[in-house]
Short mmCIF file of C-alpha atoms and ligand atoms in Angstrom, two decimals:
data_model
loop_
_atom_site.label_atom_id
_atom_site.label_comp_id
_atom_site.label_asym_id
_atom_site.label_seq_id
_atom_site.Cartn_x
_atom_site.Cartn_y
_atom_site.Cartn_z
CA MET A 1 -3.53 -29.74 3.71
CA THR A 2 -2.39 -31.19 0.29
CA ASP A 3 -5.63 -29.50 -1.26
CA GLY A 4 -4.34 -25.95 -0.21
CA ALA A 5 -0.81 -26.64 -1.32
CA HIS A 6 -1.95 -27.98 -4.57
CA ARG A 7 -4.55 -25.14 -5.28
CA THR A 8 -1.61 -22.55 -4.27
CA ALA A 9 0.21 -23.67 -7.49
CA GLY A 10 -2.41 -21.58 -9.33
CA ARG A 11 -1.39 -18.57 -7.81
CA THR A 12 1.30 -16.57 -9.69
CA ALA A 13 3.56 -13.57 -8.78
CA LEU A 14 3.78 -10.28 -10.45
CA ALA A 15 5.92 -9.94 -13.52
CA ALA A 16 8.22 -7.13 -11.93
CA PRO A 17 9.14 -6.92 -8.01
CA PRO A 18 6.65 -4.48 -6.16
CA PRO A 19 8.33 -1.25 -5.73
CA ALA A 20 9.66 -0.05 -2.44
CA ASP A 21 7.23 3.03 -2.36
CA PRO A 22 3.83 2.19 -3.36
CA GLY A 23 3.24 5.87 -4.53
CA PHE A 24 0.28 8.37 -4.36
CA GLY A 25 -2.87 8.33 -6.24
CA VAL A 26 -6.44 10.05 -6.27
CA TYR A 27 -9.83 8.58 -6.23
CA VAL A 28 -12.76 10.64 -7.15
CA HIS A 29 -16.23 9.57 -6.43
CA TRP A 30 -19.32 10.44 -8.81
CA PRO A 31 -22.21 9.27 -6.93
CA PHE A 32 -24.99 9.21 -9.40
CA CYS A 33 -26.48 6.51 -11.52
CA LYS A 34 -29.37 6.28 -13.94
CA ALA A 35 -30.99 3.32 -12.06
CA LYS A 36 -30.02 1.72 -8.74
CA CYS A 37 -29.32 -2.09 -9.50
CA PRO A 38 -30.76 -4.36 -6.63
CA TYR A 39 -27.57 -6.03 -5.68
CA CYS A 40 -25.61 -2.70 -5.35
CA ASP A 41 -24.68 -1.14 -1.68
CA PHE A 42 -22.16 1.30 -3.30
CA ASN A 43 -22.86 5.12 -2.74
CA SER A 44 -24.93 5.79 -5.78
CA HIS A 45 -28.08 7.84 -5.95
CA VAL A 46 -30.74 8.31 -8.69
CA ARG A 47 -31.97 11.98 -9.47
CA HIS A 48 -34.97 12.99 -11.45
CA SER A 49 -33.18 15.97 -12.61
CA PRO A 50 -29.49 15.96 -13.80
CA PRO A 51 -26.96 17.30 -11.18
CA ASP A 52 -25.33 20.60 -11.78
CA GLN A 53 -21.94 19.44 -12.89
CA ALA A 54 -20.38 22.95 -12.94
CA ARG A 55 -21.43 23.12 -9.24
CA PHE A 56 -19.83 19.71 -8.38
CA VAL A 57 -16.74 20.67 -10.28
CA ALA A 58 -16.31 23.81 -8.18
CA ALA A 59 -16.59 21.55 -5.13
CA PHE A 60 -14.24 19.04 -6.17
CA ARG A 61 -11.70 21.73 -7.10
CA ALA A 62 -12.25 23.14 -3.51
CA GLU A 63 -11.90 19.52 -1.74
CA ILE A 64 -8.54 18.89 -3.98
CA ALA A 65 -7.09 22.19 -2.93
CA HIS A 66 -7.88 21.57 0.95
CA THR A 67 -6.40 18.28 0.71
CA ARG A 68 -3.20 19.86 -0.82
CA GLU A 69 -2.86 22.11 1.99
CA ARG A 70 -3.11 19.29 4.45
CA ILE A 71 -0.38 16.95 2.72
CA GLY A 72 1.74 19.19 0.42
CA GLN A 73 3.47 18.15 -2.57
CA ARG A 74 2.99 14.69 -4.28
CA ARG A 75 3.47 13.23 -7.58
CA THR A 76 0.37 11.35 -8.71
CA GLN A 77 0.65 7.98 -10.34
CA SER A 78 -3.00 7.02 -10.57
CA VAL A 79 -6.23 8.62 -10.57
CA PHE A 80 -9.57 6.53 -10.65
CA PHE A 81 -12.99 7.81 -11.23
CA GLY A 82 -15.33 5.51 -9.66
CA GLY A 83 -18.90 5.40 -8.66
CA GLY A 84 -21.89 5.54 -8.98
CA THR A 85 -21.47 6.13 -12.90
CA PRO A 86 -18.90 8.38 -13.63
CA SER A 87 -19.46 7.94 -17.43
CA LEU A 88 -22.61 10.00 -16.85
CA MET A 89 -20.15 12.88 -16.30
CA GLU A 90 -19.70 15.26 -19.20
CA PRO A 91 -16.05 14.78 -20.52
CA GLY A 92 -15.45 18.73 -19.68
CA THR A 93 -16.07 17.70 -16.10
CA VAL A 94 -13.43 14.89 -15.97
CA GLY A 95 -11.27 17.21 -17.65
CA ALA A 96 -11.56 20.10 -15.19
CA ILE A 97 -11.23 17.55 -12.10
CA LEU A 98 -8.03 16.19 -13.78
CA ASP A 99 -6.64 19.80 -14.35
CA ALA A 100 -7.15 20.58 -10.67
CA ILE A 101 -5.47 17.17 -9.56
CA ASP A 102 -2.37 18.13 -11.99
CA ALA A 103 -2.41 21.69 -10.36
CA ALA A 104 -2.26 20.16 -6.81
CA TRP A 105 -0.22 17.08 -7.36
CA PRO A 106 1.31 16.99 -11.04
CA LEU A 107 0.33 13.99 -12.77
CA ASP A 108 3.37 11.69 -13.49
CA ALA A 109 4.08 11.49 -17.54
CA ARG A 110 2.87 7.82 -17.24
CA ALA A 111 0.09 8.25 -14.86
CA GLU A 112 -2.80 5.66 -15.04
CA VAL A 113 -6.24 7.48 -15.47
CA THR A 114 -9.03 5.09 -15.12
CA LEU A 115 -12.78 5.82 -15.48
CA GLU A 116 -15.55 3.34 -14.70
CA ALA A 117 -18.18 3.36 -17.23
CA ASN A 118 -21.52 1.81 -17.79
CA PRO A 119 -21.81 0.01 -21.21
CA THR A 120 -24.42 1.70 -22.89
CA SER A 121 -24.27 3.09 -26.22
CA VAL A 122 -25.06 6.50 -24.98
CA GLU A 123 -22.10 6.34 -22.67
CA ALA A 124 -19.86 4.75 -25.28
CA GLY A 125 -20.44 7.97 -27.37
CA ARG A 126 -18.31 9.94 -24.67
CA PHE A 127 -15.39 7.72 -24.70
CA ARG A 128 -13.44 9.86 -27.39
CA GLY A 129 -14.25 12.97 -25.00
CA TYR A 130 -12.74 11.19 -21.89
CA ARG A 131 -9.68 10.21 -23.96
CA ALA A 132 -9.14 13.87 -24.98
CA ALA A 133 -9.68 15.16 -21.27
CA GLY A 134 -6.78 12.92 -20.30
CA VAL A 135 -8.33 9.32 -19.12
CA ASN A 136 -6.21 6.49 -20.47
CA ARG A 137 -7.93 3.48 -19.17
CA VAL A 138 -11.55 2.38 -18.87
CA SER A 139 -13.29 -0.14 -16.72
CA LEU A 140 -16.61 -1.26 -18.06
CA GLY A 141 -19.39 -2.97 -15.95
CA VAL A 142 -20.49 -5.40 -18.28
CA GLN A 143 -21.70 -7.72 -15.57
CA ALA A 144 -22.99 -10.68 -17.77
CA LEU A 145 -22.88 -11.75 -21.23
CA ASP A 146 -26.26 -13.30 -20.86
CA ASP A 147 -29.46 -11.31 -21.50
CA ALA A 148 -31.71 -13.08 -19.04
CA ALA A 149 -28.97 -12.67 -16.32
CA LEU A 150 -28.56 -8.96 -17.17
CA LYS A 151 -32.35 -8.55 -16.61
CA ALA A 152 -32.37 -10.36 -13.61
CA LEU A 153 -29.47 -7.95 -12.36
CA GLY A 154 -31.66 -5.18 -13.32
CA ARG A 155 -29.21 -3.95 -15.71
CA MET A 156 -30.10 -1.35 -18.34
CA HIS A 157 -28.14 -2.93 -21.48
CA THR A 158 -28.12 -6.10 -23.44
CA ALA A 159 -25.00 -8.22 -23.87
CA GLU A 160 -24.57 -7.10 -27.30
CA GLU A 161 -24.87 -3.58 -26.18
CA ALA A 162 -22.02 -4.08 -23.58
CA LEU A 163 -19.86 -5.83 -26.26
CA GLY A 164 -20.57 -2.90 -28.48
CA ALA A 165 -19.26 -0.51 -25.89
CA VAL A 166 -16.27 -2.76 -25.11
CA ALA A 167 -15.45 -2.54 -28.86
CA VAL A 168 -15.75 1.44 -28.85
CA ALA A 169 -13.46 1.51 -25.54
CA ARG A 170 -10.84 -0.49 -27.22
CA ALA A 171 -10.86 1.62 -30.29
CA ALA A 172 -10.46 4.72 -27.96
CA PHE A 173 -8.32 3.42 -24.97
CA GLU A 174 -5.10 1.49 -24.88
CA ARG A 175 -6.15 -0.15 -21.75
CA VAL A 176 -9.60 -1.65 -21.11
CA SER A 177 -10.87 -3.87 -18.48
CA PHE A 178 -14.41 -5.16 -17.82
CA ASP A 179 -16.29 -6.35 -14.63
CA LEU A 180 -18.52 -9.67 -14.48
CA ILE A 181 -20.58 -10.83 -11.69
CA TYR A 182 -20.59 -14.75 -11.19
CA ALA A 183 -22.25 -17.06 -8.69
CA ARG A 184 -25.47 -15.86 -9.89
CA PRO A 185 -28.70 -17.64 -9.08
CA ASP A 186 -28.95 -20.77 -10.77
CA GLN A 187 -25.39 -20.49 -12.43
CA LYS A 188 -23.76 -23.55 -13.33
CA PRO A 189 -20.04 -23.83 -13.79
CA GLU A 190 -20.06 -25.04 -17.22
CA ASP A 191 -22.32 -22.23 -18.42
CA TRP A 192 -20.17 -19.63 -16.55
CA ALA A 193 -16.92 -21.53 -18.20
CA ARG A 194 -18.37 -20.76 -21.47
CA GLU A 195 -19.63 -16.91 -20.71
CA LEU A 196 -15.81 -16.42 -19.37
CA SER A 197 -14.15 -17.89 -22.36
CA ARG A 198 -16.22 -15.52 -24.47
CA ALA A 199 -15.40 -12.78 -22.23
CA ILE A 200 -11.80 -13.39 -22.63
CA GLY A 201 -12.10 -13.82 -26.29
CA GLU A 202 -12.94 -10.17 -26.32
CA GLY A 203 -9.05 -9.76 -25.84
CA CYS A 204 -9.00 -7.26 -22.99
CA GLU A 205 -5.94 -7.07 -20.81
CA HIS A 206 -7.66 -7.04 -17.47
CA LEU A 207 -10.96 -8.71 -16.01
CA SER A 208 -12.59 -8.09 -12.63
CA LEU A 209 -14.56 -11.06 -11.80
CA TYR A 210 -16.72 -10.76 -8.54
CA GLN A 211 -18.89 -13.27 -6.97
CA LEU A 212 -22.21 -11.90 -6.53
CA THR A 213 -22.43 -10.63 -2.63
CA ILE A 214 -25.57 -10.11 -1.11
CA GLU A 215 -25.34 -6.80 0.61
CA GLU A 216 -27.44 -6.08 3.38
CA GLY A 217 -30.32 -3.44 2.85
CA THR A 218 -30.32 -4.16 -0.92
CA PRO A 219 -33.58 -5.67 -2.66
CA PHE A 220 -31.45 -8.79 -3.21
CA ALA A 221 -30.96 -9.26 0.38
CA ALA A 222 -34.75 -8.85 0.90
CA LEU A 223 -35.60 -11.52 -1.92
CA HIS A 224 -32.47 -13.76 -0.43
CA ARG A 225 -34.08 -13.77 3.05
CA ALA A 226 -37.59 -14.62 1.70
CA GLY A 227 -36.06 -17.44 0.06
CA ARG A 228 -36.80 -16.07 -3.47
CA LEU A 229 -33.34 -15.70 -4.59
CA ILE A 230 -30.89 -18.64 -4.10
CA VAL A 231 -27.31 -18.08 -4.93
CA PRO A 232 -24.79 -21.06 -5.31
CA GLU A 233 -23.05 -22.18 -2.07
CA GLY A 234 -20.78 -24.88 -1.04
CA GLU A 235 -19.50 -27.07 -3.80
CA VAL A 236 -21.07 -25.36 -6.76
CA ALA A 237 -19.53 -21.90 -5.52
CA ARG A 238 -16.40 -23.67 -5.15
CA ALA A 239 -16.64 -25.20 -8.59
CA LEU A 240 -17.45 -21.72 -10.02
CA TRP A 241 -14.42 -20.18 -8.24
CA ASP A 242 -11.99 -22.88 -9.70
CA VAL A 243 -13.43 -22.47 -13.28
CA THR A 244 -12.51 -18.79 -13.02
CA GLN A 245 -9.03 -19.50 -11.87
CA GLU A 246 -8.18 -22.29 -14.22
CA THR A 247 -9.81 -20.51 -17.35
CA THR A 248 -8.32 -17.23 -16.68
CA ALA A 249 -4.88 -18.87 -15.74
CA ALA A 250 -4.83 -20.86 -19.01
CA ALA A 251 -5.76 -17.75 -21.03
CA GLY A 252 -2.65 -15.82 -19.55
CA LEU A 253 -4.83 -13.67 -17.29
CA PRO A 254 -3.96 -15.05 -13.88
CA ALA A 255 -5.62 -13.56 -10.74
CA TYR A 256 -3.08 -11.12 -9.16
CA GLU A 257 -5.75 -10.44 -6.33
CA ILE A 258 -8.78 -12.00 -5.32
CA SER A 259 -11.36 -10.73 -7.91
CA ASN A 260 -8.71 -9.35 -10.39
CA HIS A 261 -7.18 -10.74 -13.40
CA ALA A 262 -4.61 -9.40 -15.62
CA ARG A 263 -2.08 -10.21 -18.25
CA PRO A 264 1.16 -9.64 -16.58
CA GLY A 265 2.09 -6.17 -16.51
CA ALA A 266 -1.46 -4.94 -17.13
CA GLU A 267 -2.64 -4.95 -13.51
CA SER A 268 -4.56 -1.94 -12.37
CA ARG A 269 -1.93 0.22 -10.92
CA HIS A 270 -4.41 2.25 -8.76
CA ASN A 271 -6.03 -0.74 -7.26
CA LEU A 272 -2.59 -2.10 -6.68
CA LEU A 273 -1.71 0.99 -4.73
CA TYR A 274 -4.56 0.32 -2.34
CA TRP A 275 -3.66 -3.29 -1.90
CA ARG A 276 -0.05 -2.43 -1.23
CA TYR A 277 -1.06 0.33 1.21
CA GLY A 278 0.27 3.30 -0.66
CA GLU A 279 -1.13 6.83 0.10
CA TYR A 280 -4.50 8.05 -1.69
CA ALA A 281 -6.57 11.21 -1.26
CA GLY A 282 -10.29 10.27 -1.75
CA ILE A 283 -12.32 13.24 -3.10
CA GLY A 284 -16.08 13.62 -3.58
CA PRO A 285 -19.12 12.19 -1.63
CA GLY A 286 -18.58 8.97 0.44
CA ALA A 287 -14.70 8.95 -0.72
CA HIS A 288 -12.10 7.28 1.72
CA GLY A 289 -8.54 8.10 1.43
CA ARG A 290 -5.34 7.21 3.53
CA LEU A 291 -3.01 10.35 3.91
CA ASP A 292 0.34 10.70 5.14
CA THR A 293 0.48 13.86 7.32
CA PRO A 294 3.08 15.38 9.67
CA GLU A 295 0.96 13.90 12.56
CA GLY A 296 1.19 10.27 10.74
CA ARG A 297 -1.20 8.19 8.43
CA VAL A 298 -4.93 9.04 8.78
CA ALA A 299 -7.98 7.67 7.46
CA THR A 300 -10.42 10.10 5.91
CA SER A 301 -13.93 9.78 4.93
CA THR A 302 -16.30 12.24 3.46
CA GLU A 303 -20.10 13.13 3.62
CA ARG A 304 -21.89 10.44 1.48
CA GLY A 305 -24.93 12.35 0.59
CA PRO A 306 -24.26 14.25 -2.69
CA GLU A 307 -26.03 17.35 -2.08
CA GLU A 308 -25.04 17.40 1.48
CA TRP A 309 -21.34 16.96 0.38
CA VAL A 310 -21.69 19.93 -1.97
CA ALA A 311 -23.24 21.96 0.97
CA ARG A 312 -20.34 21.19 3.21
CA VAL A 313 -17.63 21.81 0.81
CA GLU A 314 -19.30 25.26 -0.14
CA ALA A 315 -19.58 26.09 3.60
CA ALA A 316 -16.26 24.75 4.85
CA GLY A 317 -14.19 24.07 1.99
CA HIS A 318 -14.06 20.37 2.20
CA GLY A 319 -16.64 17.41 2.94
CA VAL A 320 -14.81 15.58 5.47
CA ILE A 321 -16.44 13.97 8.31
CA ALA A 322 -13.98 11.55 9.87
CA ASP A 323 -10.33 12.14 9.80
CA GLU A 324 -8.58 9.68 12.15
CA ALA A 325 -5.07 9.05 13.01
CA LEU A 326 -4.32 5.30 12.75
CA THR A 327 -2.09 3.74 15.32
CA ARG A 328 0.89 1.35 14.28
CA ALA A 329 -0.96 -1.59 15.32
CA GLU A 330 -4.19 -0.45 13.02
CA GLN A 331 -1.74 0.27 10.03
CA ALA A 332 -0.41 -3.01 10.33
CA ASP A 333 -3.47 -4.87 10.28
CA GLU A 334 -4.81 -2.63 7.14
CA TYR A 335 -1.68 -3.79 5.54
CA LEU A 336 -1.98 -7.42 5.99
CA LEU A 337 -5.91 -7.20 5.15
CA MET A 338 -4.79 -5.38 2.00
CA GLY A 339 -1.65 -7.04 1.08
CA LEU A 340 -2.63 -10.63 1.54
CA ARG A 341 -5.33 -10.07 -1.07
CA LEU A 342 -2.38 -9.96 -3.63
CA SER A 343 -0.60 -12.95 -5.16
CA GLU A 344 2.60 -10.88 -4.66
CA GLY A 345 1.70 -11.02 -0.64
CA ILE A 346 3.13 -8.88 1.84
CA ASP A 347 6.79 -7.56 2.85
CA ARG A 348 7.53 -8.96 6.27
CA ALA A 349 9.94 -6.18 6.76
CA ARG A 350 7.43 -3.56 6.00
CA PHE A 351 4.84 -5.22 8.52
CA ALA A 352 7.64 -5.21 11.15
CA ARG A 353 8.27 -1.49 10.41
CA LEU A 354 4.47 -0.65 10.55
CA ALA A 355 3.67 -2.69 13.84
CA GLY A 356 7.14 -2.23 15.55
CA ARG A 357 7.36 -6.04 15.75
CA ASP A 358 7.62 -9.18 13.71
CA PHE A 359 4.82 -11.92 13.51
CA ASP A 360 4.37 -14.24 16.53
CA ALA A 361 6.65 -17.15 15.55
CA ALA A 362 4.53 -19.92 16.74
CA ARG A 363 1.18 -18.45 15.00
CA LEU A 364 3.07 -17.83 11.80
CA ALA A 365 4.48 -21.72 11.80
CA ALA A 366 1.13 -22.88 12.77
CA LEU A 367 -0.20 -21.01 9.66
CA LEU A 368 2.46 -22.28 7.43
CA ALA A 369 1.86 -25.73 8.45
CA GLU A 370 -1.70 -25.78 7.80
CA GLY A 371 -1.22 -24.46 4.39
CA MET A 372 -3.14 -21.11 4.84
CA VAL A 373 -0.08 -19.14 4.09
CA GLU A 374 3.06 -19.54 2.28
CA ALA A 375 6.49 -17.84 2.23
CA LEU A 376 7.66 -16.43 -1.07
CA PRO A 377 11.16 -15.48 -1.78
CA GLY A 378 12.41 -11.97 -0.54
CA GLU A 379 10.98 -12.58 2.74
CA ARG A 380 7.39 -12.08 1.41
CA LEU A 381 4.22 -13.99 2.74
CA ARG A 382 0.90 -14.65 1.03
CA ALA A 383 -2.22 -16.18 1.51
CA THR A 384 -2.82 -19.78 -0.27
CA GLU A 385 -5.74 -20.57 -2.26
CA ALA A 386 -6.74 -22.44 0.87
CA GLY A 387 -6.35 -19.44 3.17
CA LEU A 388 -7.97 -16.86 0.63
CA PRO A 389 -11.77 -17.64 1.84
CA VAL A 390 -10.77 -17.31 5.50
CA LEU A 391 -8.38 -14.17 5.01
CA ASP A 392 -9.99 -12.27 7.66
CA ALA A 393 -9.29 -15.17 10.42
CA ILE A 394 -5.62 -15.08 9.14
CA VAL A 395 -5.11 -11.55 9.49
CA ALA A 396 -6.41 -11.58 13.23
CA ASP A 397 -4.20 -14.35 14.01
CA LEU A 398 -1.04 -12.70 12.22
CA ALA A 399 -2.09 -9.55 14.04
CA ALA A 400 -2.55 -10.77 17.30
C1 SAM B 501 -19.67 0.60 -8.00
S1 SAM B 501 -19.57 -0.63 -9.66
C2 SAM B 501 -19.49 0.87 -10.59
C3 SAM B 501 -19.66 0.18 -12.12
C4 SAM B 501 -20.71 1.00 -13.01
N1 SAM B 501 -21.69 1.70 -12.24
C5 SAM B 501 -21.64 -0.51 -13.26
O1 SAM B 501 -22.25 -0.86 -12.64
O2 SAM B 501 -21.19 -0.79 -14.38
C6 SAM B 501 -18.19 -1.54 -9.70
C7 SAM B 501 -18.48 -2.87 -9.62
O3 SAM B 501 -18.73 -3.37 -8.49
C8 SAM B 501 -19.32 -4.69 -8.80
N2 SAM B 501 -20.64 -4.94 -7.78
C9 SAM B 501 -21.41 -4.10 -7.23
N3 SAM B 501 -22.04 -4.68 -6.39
C10 SAM B 501 -21.87 -6.11 -6.21
C11 SAM B 501 -22.26 -7.07 -5.73
N4 SAM B 501 -23.38 -7.10 -4.67
N5 SAM B 501 -21.65 -8.43 -5.76
C12 SAM B 501 -20.73 -8.40 -6.66
N6 SAM B 501 -20.35 -7.38 -7.39
C13 SAM B 501 -20.73 -6.22 -7.14
C14 SAM B 501 -19.81 -4.69 -10.32
O4 SAM B 501 -19.30 -5.75 -11.03
C15 SAM B 501 -19.51 -3.33 -10.69
O5 SAM B 501 -19.29 -3.13 -11.84
S1 SF4 B 502 -23.73 -1.43 -10.14
FE1 SF4 B 502 -23.10 0.36 -11.12
S2 SF4 B 502 -25.06 1.17 -12.25
FE2 SF4 B 502 -25.66 -0.32 -10.79
S3 SF4 B 502 -26.28 0.91 -8.78
FE3 SF4 B 502 -24.12 0.12 -8.49
S4 SF4 B 502 -22.87 1.89 -9.14
FE4 SF4 B 502 -24.82 2.20 -10.15
#
């Protein structure tokens, strides 16, 4: 597969070698949005009256304390407020949750604290408050720089308003990222190239560029099924992907993960923690965690419904509804699935420690010969660009 080998040349390694210990982080989920976007299947809910933030703060505090009891001491390297729309939180709410995290697992002096924000002017008005509360990085859901596309995505902001929010964010935070969705209906590669160049021109250190996914159960899925929403496929989808890789790499923001691009050194440390299969606590409705307990690594998830989650926490001190020990094989599979997304790939020795065995030599040799994976210095292995679209199959093959 010469094509695969050629495309692989576009994948770059990280500026610094990955740390031996991926560290510990905390994910906090805020489950409310002003309106539900028709493509989105995240755990986000619209309420007619605003939620009682003080009541939620008390529940977040309780769940953090409960998790602290469970796992003991840690140092926090990253915190991520995701949603939903965390920029609907009052700065005081964010500050109170950060205080509770710091009391449970002291924040490292250089901890990365990210908050996801929707780019409306109302939310931008809260950015300085978030900065004062301890947030040092924002990730804005710009989604498109084209008003017709924003309307079609059901967004509540224009491109100009979104770029205004980016400017306010850059004045308030050292580290700013924004999200764009591409492979939208009718999108042409040349239009996307222009839009992406304009986005890069904003000068942010990090961009998340997601291909539009039709998620089951969303209004977009119903339209898609009815033939009323047609997304680029085949060659056009491939061309959109290629434009994305080439334009970002040429601008010094290469992909370090399938959808994430950064100036070397400006990668999201919290997201790297997931992909490096580090340890993280998931706090709030519908949050997932991977915790290292005396009984081994466990996968946790909490009640998804916001009001149901608060009620559970008030009754039991936590909203955890699933808490499952992971077998060695499951951990090794998760490590592969996460790590092979990264341009730095995975550490074969760590896989062997988790799985209790090395890869099957014949299967690995076949994947290498087909150009689906490639060996990197330091006994590392990564998916090639040809392998990325079939990552699940590669993981299944390597894990077998
Ligand atoms: C959970 S959302 C939170 C961001 C924030 N609420 C917003 O919308 O600006 C995180 C990101 O996921 C991406 N996303 C959500 N649904 C998607 C889909 N169906 N296809 C592609 N990207 C999607 C969007 O780019 C969005 O910014
Ligand atoms: S994309 Fe963001 S604003 Fe829209 S529903 Fe999903 S989480 Fe809420």
